[in-house]
Amino acid sequence: MTPGRERRSFWRVGPESTWTTVLPVAFIIVSLLSLVVLPLVVSNHTATMRSEITKVADPARRGVNQIQIDLSSELDKIIAFQVTGQEQYRREYEALYAHEEQNRRLLQKLAPQMGTEIAGSINDFFIASAQWHAAVRQQEFVSRKLPEEVFLARLFEKHPVYESSLRSASDLEAAIQGSIEDRLARIRDAERLNLSLTMILTMLALTSALLVAGLGRQMRLLAREAMRRRQEAEREAADAKIARTAAEHEERRAAFLAAAGQELAASLDLPQTIARLARITVSNLAEVCVLDMRQGDGTLQRAAIAHRKANGEATMSKKSGQILDTPEAIANVMKQHAPRLIGTASTIASYFGMESPHPILVVPLVSRGETLGVVAAIARADHPFTSDDVALFAELARVGSLAIDNARLYLDSQQALRAREEVLAIVSHDLRNPLNAVKLGASLLAHSDAISGDDREQLEIIDISANRMADLIADLLDVTRLEGGKRLPIEPARVEVEALFVEAHELFRSQATANGIDLDYEIEHGTPPVYADEHRVMQVLSNLIGNALKFTPAHGTIVYRSKPDRDGLVLFSVADSGPGIPRENLKDIFNPYWQAKRAERMGAGLGLPIAKGIVESHGGKIWVESEAGKGTTFYFTVPADRDAAGTPNVRRAAESPAPR
């Protein structure tokens, strides 16, 4: 700009203007007006064609389709009437004919709006259909039951007319569908044309703007920079406002759900939890709420009712506790696991127990993939349900489902706990008393001189079996304590590891020799005595060695060892050369009653769970390492005696003195 010259906007058009300014401005104005007007014109045109589709063509197509379905069913009704002579088939035919007449009147009404070609097809169809129905009346197909030969002859004669009416209906439907597709194609062409013209006009506007900008580059840059900064500020302010509003909304929503979840989780009483969910729904979202729980046979039972008005709740309370007939709409909600707004049909009103002018929002209660029931609500008169309300209600139902499921699981666990205690009482009292009587009787008979040698052998079998039963009862009691979350009772004292190993060796030596298995033990130098319950630790060793004997083949080896471990513990291990345990079974071997396939019927599957409970009662841990085909090694730790001196111990089983 020349100094001292008046500054002038390049947008102003006057005597000094040239084509370099007037023409680009005119292009911009025309382009912008076109960008405004063109979409309106195209939109109006496409809206008109869509209206023709939805209000004329689509209803006509559905009407023709229904007529075609009715025509297909007419022949079945005529044949059924002529075969059986039953009046119901005549009535069904007449109902189909009346339905066709209704659809024909609809087509007759819509025909003038669908063009001459479609109107001609409709007229052809009317003629063919009228010929078929005239033939039905003239041949007395539904007037009376004809002799079979006469009926078949007349039907054969008039069947081409029937086929012609069906073809006419099919051709008419195809013509209407073609008309619909033609309109849709024109809509797409108009939209593509609109898009192309919009792009062209946009490019013209941009080109013109660049030409104008070239005349006053500095002013344009300054204006653009100012505009950019203002837009950024406005956008940042708008984004901040939106983010703040969304955060406040989400915070209120999260606070509500957290408070609801806390209130629902405050009690594990099932009826109280169900009633609280209904009351929370009414207090925050709805006018009325009912909650129905699914029973074992799939029916629904009214479990809770909540109403903003006390008299309204009293009116609906007559359905409380009743088994309800589930409407199809409610059943679909439970099947689809999705919330749904349902209209106020008579079946829904009867199910709900009251009339409602508003749709009913029904949400399934689902937990762990299982449908627990449904919760249904009616909106307040001054606040109909919105999409946010539906999402919030669904989330509240999810939180409520978890709380109800937890309460139900707690109830089941309490019942199972009571059943377990009853079983424990039976095992500890009712079963042990007769078993003690059996053992006492066998012991008395064993000292009688009147018992023969063969009978005395049977007494020994009875005594062995009774002892086995006593051990099994003790195992059951131990497992029951462990499943109840209790530790097994122990009486720890100073125990020499060598004494434990020698006793175990003598206990299983005969069985190992009979099976051709080499049984050995090792005590590492410096292994201290342990501070443990001798009987319980011996029980662990016996279980592990006994299991090893079950699975180790002939000529195999079993070695159990001990050595000092860190943190004041003694590490024990029992290793065998058996087939090993598959990797996928390692996680199950300490579960009660689980057995490997080869060990089926070899025991009750309680030894390893009890061994785990014993070790953990001592403050130690037990684990296993195994690989298929390479044997198995069990490890467990027991606290060392704090006062032990840690003197050298025996190295091998062969080096230990024989027990007295």
XYZ file of C-alpha atoms in Angstrom:
660
model
C 0.000 0.000 0.000
C 1.318 3.431 -0.991
C 1.981 5.706 2.022
C -0.627 8.390 2.495
C -3.146 6.572 0.268
C -6.571 5.890 1.786
C -6.972 2.271 2.941
C -9.897 0.592 1.162
C -11.520 -2.814 1.570
C -11.151 -4.994 -1.467
C -14.751 -6.177 -0.952
C -16.087 -2.739 -1.975
C -17.127 -2.503 -5.630
C -17.038 0.951 -7.225
C -15.888 2.907 -10.277
C -12.267 1.919 -9.661
C -13.083 -1.802 -9.513
C -11.841 -4.072 -12.291
C -12.812 -7.583 -13.396
C -10.078 -8.956 -11.134
C -12.210 -8.009 -8.136
C -15.783 -7.956 -9.473
C -15.673 -11.337 -11.212
C -14.248 -13.387 -8.276
C -16.725 -11.740 -5.878
C -19.600 -12.549 -8.255
C -18.375 -16.145 -8.509
C -18.250 -16.408 -4.730
C -21.771 -14.991 -4.324
C -23.222 -17.267 -7.019
C -21.417 -20.318 -5.626
C -22.553 -19.700 -2.089
C -26.160 -19.096 -3.182
C -26.012 -22.272 -5.236
C -24.613 -24.219 -2.286
C -27.629 -23.061 -0.289
C -30.329 -23.452 -2.953
C -29.138 -26.648 -4.669
C -29.385 -28.925 -1.596
C -32.877 -27.542 -0.913
C -34.036 -28.309 -4.446
C -32.514 -31.781 -4.463
C -33.784 -32.492 -0.979
C -37.316 -31.447 -1.960
C -37.148 -33.606 -5.083
C -35.834 -36.686 -3.245
C -38.302 -36.150 -0.406
C -41.155 -36.167 -2.944
C -39.934 -39.454 -4.433
C -39.427 -40.984 -0.996
C -42.944 -39.904 -0.067
C -44.235 -41.640 -3.215
C -42.407 -44.793 -2.140
C -43.539 -44.814 1.493
C -47.127 -43.568 0.942
C -47.990 -45.159 -2.390
C -45.613 -47.747 -3.826
C -44.632 -49.589 -0.634
C -48.236 -49.943 0.700
C -49.308 -51.106 -2.783
C -46.502 -53.684 -2.878
C -47.435 -54.991 0.573
C -51.106 -55.140 -0.465
C -50.282 -57.125 -3.607
C -48.021 -59.423 -1.608
C -50.803 -60.075 0.895
C -53.300 -60.715 -1.917
C -50.837 -63.181 -3.423
C -50.523 -64.963 -0.063
C -54.324 -65.049 0.305
C -54.755 -66.371 -3.245
C -52.212 -69.117 -2.486
C -54.240 -70.117 0.579
C -57.652 -70.028 -1.179
C -57.101 -73.213 -3.169
C -56.115 -75.083 0.011
C -59.349 -73.993 1.709
C -61.471 -74.981 -1.334
C -59.853 -78.419 -1.528
C -60.181 -78.888 2.243
C -63.891 -77.949 2.068
C -64.551 -80.334 -0.820
C -62.632 -83.179 0.870
C -64.015 -82.808 4.405
C -67.225 -80.849 3.869
C -66.475 -78.842 7.041
C -67.960 -75.337 7.137
C -64.903 -73.831 8.769
C -62.971 -74.091 5.503
C -65.782 -72.274 3.651
C -65.614 -69.505 6.289
C -61.844 -69.330 6.061
C -62.132 -68.989 2.282
C -64.659 -66.188 2.660
C -62.373 -64.452 5.188
C -59.495 -64.668 2.721
C -61.724 -63.313 -0.042
C -62.831 -60.403 2.185
C -59.197 -59.635 3.041
C -58.338 -59.660 -0.672
C -61.217 -57.270 -1.408
C -59.882 -54.902 1.231
C -56.418 -54.931 -0.354
C -57.944 -54.573 -3.857
C -59.759 -51.439 -2.727
C -56.437 -50.126 -1.420
C -54.777 -50.846 -4.772
C -57.683 -49.223 -6.624
C -57.229 -46.118 -4.474
C -53.473 -45.964 -5.047
C -53.479 -46.898 -8.742
C -53.946 -43.332 -10.148
C -50.814 -42.197 -8.293
C -48.548 -44.980 -9.615
C -48.408 -44.264 -13.310
C -50.154 -45.713 -16.337
C -47.987 -48.826 -16.589
C -48.589 -49.889 -12.966
C -52.273 -48.941 -13.266
C -52.519 -51.221 -16.323
C -50.874 -54.082 -14.407
C -53.304 -53.524 -11.539
C -56.239 -53.625 -13.981
C -54.908 -56.886 -15.523
C -54.592 -58.374 -12.074
C -58.128 -57.300 -11.121
C -59.488 -58.950 -14.271
C -57.573 -62.233 -13.649
C -58.560 -62.300 -9.989
C -62.212 -61.545 -10.811
C -62.228 -64.393 -13.361
C -60.917 -66.827 -10.755
C -63.445 -65.807 -8.103
C -66.257 -65.855 -10.664
C -65.158 -69.389 -11.551
C -65.260 -70.359 -7.872
C -68.855 -69.121 -7.604
C -70.014 -70.537 -10.923
C -68.483 -73.969 -10.314
C -69.969 -74.072 -6.801
C -66.553 -74.826 -5.235
C -67.592 -73.353 -1.887
C -71.377 -73.460 -2.249
C -71.746 -77.158 -1.634
C -69.721 -80.346 -1.497
C -69.448 -81.727 -5.041
C -68.836 -85.326 -6.024
C -65.154 -85.993 -6.207
C -65.082 -86.631 -9.974
C -67.085 -83.497 -10.678
C -64.949 -81.368 -8.371
C -61.681 -82.612 -9.832
C -62.912 -82.114 -13.399
C -64.088 -78.567 -12.711
C -60.973 -77.719 -10.755
C -58.776 -79.030 -13.572
C -60.765 -76.926 -16.019
C -60.496 -73.710 -13.961
C -57.004 -74.196 -12.609
C -55.396 -72.157 -15.476
C -57.566 -69.215 -14.417
C -56.223 -69.612 -10.875
C -52.664 -69.832 -12.182
C -53.281 -66.734 -14.290
C -54.446 -64.757 -11.224
C -51.353 -65.835 -9.300
C -49.080 -64.842 -12.204
C -50.826 -61.520 -12.500
C -50.316 -60.872 -8.796
C -46.647 -61.844 -9.082
C -46.168 -59.646 -12.176
C -47.885 -56.742 -10.440
C -45.683 -57.108 -7.375
C -42.573 -57.232 -9.591
C -43.755 -54.117 -11.477
C -44.351 -52.221 -8.235
C -40.988 -53.342 -6.899
C -39.381 -52.193 -10.131
C -41.091 -48.823 -9.765
C -39.739 -48.559 -6.202
C -36.235 -49.468 -7.341
C -36.476 -46.964 -10.214
C -37.399 -44.192 -7.785
C -34.571 -45.220 -5.457
C -32.144 -45.150 -8.382
C -33.345 -41.638 -9.323
C -32.910 -40.567 -5.705
C -29.330 -41.877 -5.733
C -28.648 -40.179 -9.086
C -29.988 -36.877 -7.740
C -27.868 -37.169 -4.621
C -24.767 -37.973 -6.678
C -25.512 -35.030 -8.968
C -25.993 -32.811 -5.933
C -22.675 -33.975 -4.526
C -20.879 -33.383 -7.838
C -22.350 -29.916 -8.299
C -21.614 -29.047 -4.707
C -17.982 -30.065 -5.198
C -17.735 -28.070 -8.430
C -19.314 -24.986 -6.882
C -17.109 -25.356 -3.858
C -14.025 -25.500 -6.068
C -15.240 -22.407 -7.959
C -15.787 -20.561 -4.699
C -12.356 -21.579 -3.458
C -10.726 -20.534 -6.728
C -12.500 -17.191 -6.672
C -11.543 -16.693 -3.046
C -7.916 -17.350 -3.939
C -8.113 -14.755 -6.719
C -9.574 -12.181 -4.357
C -7.064 -13.086 -1.697
C -4.233 -12.478 -4.130
C -5.230 -8.806 -4.402
C -4.887 -8.158 -0.712
C -2.695 -10.950 0.654
C -1.556 -9.127 3.735
C -5.067 -8.137 4.791
C -6.324 -11.653 4.124
C -3.571 -13.196 6.208
C -4.272 -10.849 9.061
C -8.026 -11.451 8.843
C -7.528 -15.222 8.583
C -5.208 -15.252 11.565
C -7.674 -13.213 13.610
C -10.532 -15.452 12.488
C -8.546 -18.589 13.239
C -7.718 -17.396 16.705
C -11.316 -16.420 17.351
C -12.591 -19.769 16.059
C -10.063 -21.646 18.133
C -11.076 -19.682 21.190
C -14.748 -20.294 20.490
C -14.122 -23.959 19.771
C -12.045 -24.386 22.878
C -14.719 -22.618 24.908
C -17.440 -24.775 23.341
C -15.400 -27.954 23.826
C -14.694 -26.974 27.402
C -18.366 -26.316 28.015
C -19.384 -29.603 26.409
C -16.670 -31.485 28.285
C -17.658 -29.832 31.541
C -21.328 -30.627 30.977
C -20.512 -34.216 30.007
C -18.195 -34.605 32.992
C -20.812 -33.205 35.362
C -23.443 -35.483 33.869
C -21.157 -38.503 34.045
C -20.129 -37.580 37.570
C -23.764 -37.365 38.673
C -24.496 -40.641 36.896
C -21.485 -42.389 38.424
C -22.302 -40.980 41.863
C -25.888 -42.204 41.571
C -24.812 -45.681 40.440
C -22.128 -45.846 43.138
C -24.621 -44.825 45.806
C -27.181 -47.277 44.445
C -24.591 -50.059 44.308
C -23.487 -49.286 47.872
C -27.071 -49.286 49.102
C -27.891 -52.522 47.269
C -24.731 -54.198 48.567
C -25.410 -53.086 52.141
C -27.437 -56.226 52.819
C -27.244 -59.803 51.555
C -30.891 -60.416 52.389
C -32.511 -61.352 49.041
C -36.040 -59.901 49.557
C -34.591 -56.723 51.045
C -32.197 -56.284 48.095
C -35.033 -56.773 45.578
C -37.261 -54.256 47.400
C -34.411 -51.722 47.545
C -33.848 -51.936 43.785
C -37.538 -51.199 43.134
C -37.530 -48.325 45.650
C -34.346 -46.774 44.187
C -35.897 -46.927 40.699
C -39.046 -45.118 41.841
C -37.112 -42.551 43.869
C -34.941 -41.483 40.945
C -36.343 -42.572 37.596
C -39.968 -43.654 37.521
C -43.482 -43.284 38.862
C -44.095 -47.020 39.288
C -41.740 -50.005 39.366
C -42.343 -53.741 39.634
C -39.687 -56.430 39.896
C -40.421 -60.024 38.912
C -38.045 -62.907 39.607
C -37.698 -65.903 37.341
C -38.566 -69.244 38.910
C -37.028 -72.616 38.181
C -39.735 -73.514 35.647
C -39.236 -70.254 33.724
C -42.314 -68.445 35.077
C -42.167 -65.011 36.698
C -43.198 -64.231 40.278
C -43.961 -60.692 41.436
C -41.233 -60.013 44.020
C -41.414 -56.246 44.646
C -43.732 -53.287 43.953
C -42.887 -49.600 44.405
C -45.100 -46.565 43.729
C -44.633 -42.881 44.386
C -48.113 -42.801 45.889
C -48.940 -45.009 48.866
C -52.493 -45.701 47.672
C -51.189 -46.727 44.235
C -48.819 -49.258 45.804
C -51.665 -50.649 47.899
C -53.777 -51.099 44.753
C -51.021 -53.059 42.978
C -50.038 -55.146 46.007
C -52.689 -57.786 45.249
C -50.324 -59.243 42.634
C -47.410 -59.432 45.086
C -46.035 -62.956 45.309
C -48.217 -64.232 42.463
C -47.012 -66.388 39.577
C -47.754 -64.329 36.449
C -48.580 -65.203 32.864
C -45.621 -63.767 30.973
C -46.625 -61.672 27.896
C -44.689 -62.321 24.734
C -43.137 -58.835 24.835
C -41.707 -59.490 28.325
C -40.475 -62.929 27.252
C -38.664 -61.351 24.259
C -36.932 -58.848 26.552
C -35.690 -61.718 28.737
C -34.570 -63.684 25.691
C -32.754 -60.785 23.991
C -31.088 -59.452 27.180
C -31.785 -55.855 26.116
C -33.981 -53.044 27.535
C -37.125 -52.191 25.610
C -39.963 -49.643 25.667
C -43.299 -51.475 25.336
C -46.632 -49.901 24.438
C -49.618 -49.981 26.765
C -51.371 -53.026 25.339
C -54.107 -54.733 27.349
C -51.887 -57.737 28.094
C -49.128 -55.480 29.429
C -51.606 -53.488 31.526
C -53.017 -56.721 32.970
C -49.529 -57.998 33.660
C -48.496 -54.719 35.249
C -51.619 -54.510 37.382
C -52.640 -50.983 36.305
C -53.448 -48.845 33.264
C -50.693 -46.524 32.042
C -50.819 -43.657 29.520
C -47.069 -43.970 28.977
C -44.924 -46.739 27.487
C -43.429 -49.206 29.954
C -39.656 -49.582 30.130
C -38.672 -53.206 30.736
C -35.075 -54.213 31.520
C -33.879 -57.805 32.081
C -31.929 -58.683 35.196
C -28.925 -60.655 33.943
C -25.928 -61.894 35.905
C -23.243 -64.350 34.826
C -25.193 -64.974 31.613
C -28.320 -66.081 33.508
C -31.621 -64.193 33.384
C -32.735 -63.638 36.970
C -35.957 -61.784 36.111
C -37.154 -58.413 34.830
C -37.686 -54.951 36.272
C -40.360 -52.766 34.652
C -41.107 -49.095 35.208
C -43.564 -46.386 34.135
C -42.177 -42.868 33.644
C -43.341 -39.889 35.653
C -46.041 -37.777 34.011
C -43.732 -34.745 33.889
C -40.649 -36.613 32.678
C -41.018 -39.271 29.944
C -38.121 -41.648 29.450
C -35.206 -40.426 27.316
C -32.357 -42.396 25.794
C -30.151 -41.334 28.730
C -32.798 -42.611 31.153
C -32.931 -45.947 29.336
C -29.131 -46.290 29.504
C -29.086 -45.272 33.182
C -31.935 -47.664 33.993
C -30.106 -50.486 32.192
C -26.919 -49.748 34.162
C -28.904 -49.614 37.418
C -30.474 -52.957 36.503
C -26.997 -54.380 35.883
C -25.806 -53.213 39.316
C -29.022 -54.529 40.836
C -28.578 -57.869 39.063
C -25.140 -58.274 40.602
C -26.483 -57.400 44.058
C -29.447 -59.782 43.678
C -27.179 -62.525 42.354
C -24.779 -62.012 45.268
C -27.675 -62.151 47.728
C -28.978 -65.285 46.061
C -25.541 -66.912 46.081
C -25.177 -65.939 49.736
C -28.545 -67.569 50.457
C -27.467 -70.690 48.564
C -24.151 -70.750 50.432
C -25.964 -70.445 53.752
C -28.216 -73.335 52.805
C -25.201 -75.349 51.634
C -23.399 -74.504 54.875
C -26.343 -75.728 56.906
C -26.478 -78.893 54.803
C -22.744 -79.374 55.298
C -23.103 -78.964 59.048
C -25.909 -81.517 59.046
C -23.758 -83.961 57.079
C -20.881 -83.293 59.459
C -23.137 -84.051 62.411
C -24.273 -87.296 60.785
C -20.706 -88.317 59.967
C -19.241 -87.355 63.343
C -22.025 -88.816 65.491
C -24.567 -91.012 63.747
C -21.969 -92.864 61.625
C -19.146 -93.152 64.128
C -21.297 -94.685 66.878
C -22.373 -97.779 64.874
C -18.851 -98.049 63.449
C -17.397 -98.115 66.958
C -19.948 -100.802 67.814
C -18.772 -102.851 64.818
C -15.115 -102.508 65.865
C -15.918 -103.376 69.479
C -17.961 -106.428 68.421
C -15.192 -107.638 66.108
C -12.628 -107.174 68.904
C -14.727 -109.172 71.378
C -15.305 -111.965 68.870
C -11.576 -112.088 68.115
C -10.901 -113.042 71.792
C -13.530 -115.791 71.787
C -12.325 -119.401 71.695
C -15.451 -120.474 69.796
C -14.328 -118.713 66.583
C -12.817 -120.935 63.902
C -9.775 -120.021 61.874
C -11.789 -119.134 58.755
C -14.165 -116.990 60.788
C -11.253 -115.294 62.510
C -9.920 -114.305 59.075
C -13.293 -112.704 58.316
C -13.100 -110.822 61.626
C -9.717 -109.434 60.570
C -11.297 -108.254 57.295
C -14.113 -106.615 59.271
C -11.597 -104.897 61.540
C -9.495 -103.669 58.574
C -12.620 -102.397 56.795
C -13.843 -100.659 59.958
C -10.481 -98.952 60.398
C -10.581 -97.903 56.744
C -14.067 -96.452 57.296
C -12.824 -94.609 60.391
C -9.956 -93.121 58.341
C -12.394 -92.125 55.583
C -14.676 -90.458 58.148
C -11.688 -88.553 59.525
C -10.756 -87.485 55.976
C -14.317 -86.323 55.329
C -14.308 -84.317 58.543
C -10.973 -82.742 57.591
C -12.158 -81.837 54.090
C -15.388 -80.422 55.514
C -13.401 -78.207 57.863
C -11.201 -77.044 54.975
C -14.192 -76.278 52.732
C -15.706 -74.315 55.601
C -12.648 -72.051 55.618
C -11.215 -73.492 58.836
C -7.682 -74.703 59.489
C -7.146 -78.284 60.588
C -6.393 -78.632 64.318
C -2.724 -79.407 65.035
C -0.630 -79.946 68.149
C 2.926 -78.967 67.143
C 5.959 -80.227 68.995
C 9.620 -81.018 68.302
C 9.787 -83.919 65.837
C 12.919 -85.597 64.478
C 12.881 -85.929 60.706
C 14.754 -89.211 60.857
C 12.058 -90.766 63.052
C 9.369 -89.697 60.573
C 11.270 -91.115 57.598
C 12.072 -94.402 59.320
C 8.437 -94.881 60.320
C 7.262 -94.123 56.773
C 9.859 -96.518 55.352
C 8.723 -99.357 57.606
C 5.067 -98.577 56.860
C 5.413 -98.872 53.083
C 8.436 -101.168 52.689
C 6.405 -104.367 52.392
C 4.016 -102.877 49.825
C 6.915 -101.479 47.794
C 8.738 -104.830 47.837
C 5.573 -106.672 46.762
C 5.162 -104.263 43.813
C 8.844 -104.496 42.821
C 9.489 -100.813 43.612
C 12.679 -99.462 45.174
C 11.671 -97.260 48.173
C 14.412 -95.049 49.635
C 14.856 -91.795 51.556
C 17.570 -89.160 51.992
C 18.153 -86.584 54.741
C 20.497 -83.766 53.762
C 23.298 -82.847 56.115
C 22.207 -80.135 58.549
C 18.458 -80.824 58.395
C 17.042 -79.702 61.782
C 14.056 -81.219 63.635
C 10.692 -79.704 62.758
C 8.148 -78.010 64.973
C 4.988 -79.783 63.830
C 2.210 -82.206 64.670
C 3.908 -85.568 64.212
C 0.690 -87.441 63.377
C -0.361 -84.829 60.813
C 3.033 -84.623 59.074
C 3.091 -88.425 58.974
C -0.356 -88.254 57.384
C 1.031 -85.983 54.636
C 3.998 -88.282 53.984
C 1.732 -91.339 53.935
C -0.620 -89.746 51.425
C 2.204 -88.693 49.090
C 4.102 -92.006 49.316
C 0.863 -94.000 48.981
C -0.083 -92.051 45.848
C 3.393 -92.620 44.417
C 3.028 -96.384 44.982
C -0.279 -96.366 43.081
C 1.231 -94.881 39.935
C 4.854 -96.112 39.899
C 5.261 -99.246 37.728
C 7.327 -102.305 38.707
C 11.110 -101.761 38.861
C 10.475 -98.064 39.484
C 11.869 -95.915 42.306
C 10.378 -93.682 44.990
C 12.657 -91.373 46.995
C 11.523 -88.965 49.700
C 13.973 -86.357 50.936
C 14.384 -83.482 53.383
C 16.746 -80.509 53.505
C 16.974 -77.122 55.242
C 15.109 -74.308 53.498
C 15.282 -70.539 53.927
C 13.112 -68.567 56.364
C 13.369 -71.227 59.074
C 11.627 -73.991 57.114
C 12.416 -77.601 56.254
C 11.704 -78.707 52.686
C 10.316 -82.220 52.141
C 9.933 -83.892 48.742
C 8.531 -87.183 47.450
C 9.709 -88.133 43.945
C 8.679 -91.124 41.839
C 9.577 -92.488 38.408
C 5.968 -92.976 37.367
C 4.231 -91.761 34.201
C 3.898 -88.186 35.467
C 0.871 -85.891 35.521
C -0.352 -84.113 32.365
C 0.179 -80.362 32.484
C -3.558 -79.631 32.137
C -4.300 -81.664 35.318
C -1.732 -80.020 37.605
C -4.167 -77.275 38.611
C -6.800 -79.820 39.725
C -4.915 -82.340 41.812
C -5.415 -80.479 45.107
C -9.194 -80.138 44.548
C -11.369 -82.357 46.755
C -12.664 -85.566 45.134
C -10.633 -85.067 41.943
C -8.809 -88.167 40.695
C -6.719 -88.996 37.693
C -8.294 -91.522 35.329
C -5.871 -94.272 36.333
C -6.683 -93.688 40.005
C -10.447 -94.057 39.649
C -11.864 -96.278 42.402
C -8.489 -96.275 44.213
C -9.735 -93.872 46.878
C -12.033 -91.003 47.639
C -9.765 -88.304 46.186
C -9.296 -86.608 49.585
C -5.623 -87.311 50.347
C -4.021 -84.382 48.500
C -6.583 -81.743 49.617
C -6.104 -82.885 53.230
C -2.311 -82.858 52.824
C -2.562 -79.296 51.506
C -4.738 -78.303 54.476
C -2.310 -79.876 56.960
C 0.709 -78.129 55.436
C -1.061 -74.764 55.354
C -2.188 -75.237 58.976
C 1.534 -75.438 59.843
C 2.180 -72.206 57.917
C 3.921 -73.987 55.037
C 3.007 -74.594 51.416
C 2.752 -77.594 49.094
C 3.223 -77.837 45.328
C 3.992 -80.330 42.581
C 6.325 -80.506 39.613
C 5.689 -83.075 36.918
C 6.128 -83.805 33.257
C 4.365 -86.538 31.346
C 6.642 -89.597 31.062
C 9.296 -88.223 33.462
C 7.824 -88.806 36.911
C 6.331 -86.532 39.571
C 7.794 -84.713 42.583
C 5.691 -83.277 45.418
C 7.224 -80.612 47.696
C 6.031 -79.231 51.007
C 7.551 -77.109 53.764
C 7.187 -77.305 57.550
C 8.619 -74.906 60.168
C 11.921 -75.978 61.693
C 12.235 -76.230 65.469
C 13.647 -72.843 66.580
C 15.771 -74.481 69.308
C 17.239 -77.129 66.992
C 21.029 -77.298 66.856
C 21.066 -78.510 63.276
C 23.357 -81.504 63.894
C 24.183 -83.903 61.048
C 21.534 -86.514 60.289
C 21.461 -89.848 58.498
C 22.134 -89.690 54.776
C 20.446 -92.816 53.414
C 17.726 -95.275 54.434
C 20.234 -98.111 54.347
C 22.447 -96.281 56.864
C 19.691 -95.732 59.492
C 19.335 -98.103 62.431
C 16.548 -100.619 62.258
C 13.512 -99.645 64.345
C 12.928 -101.507 67.559
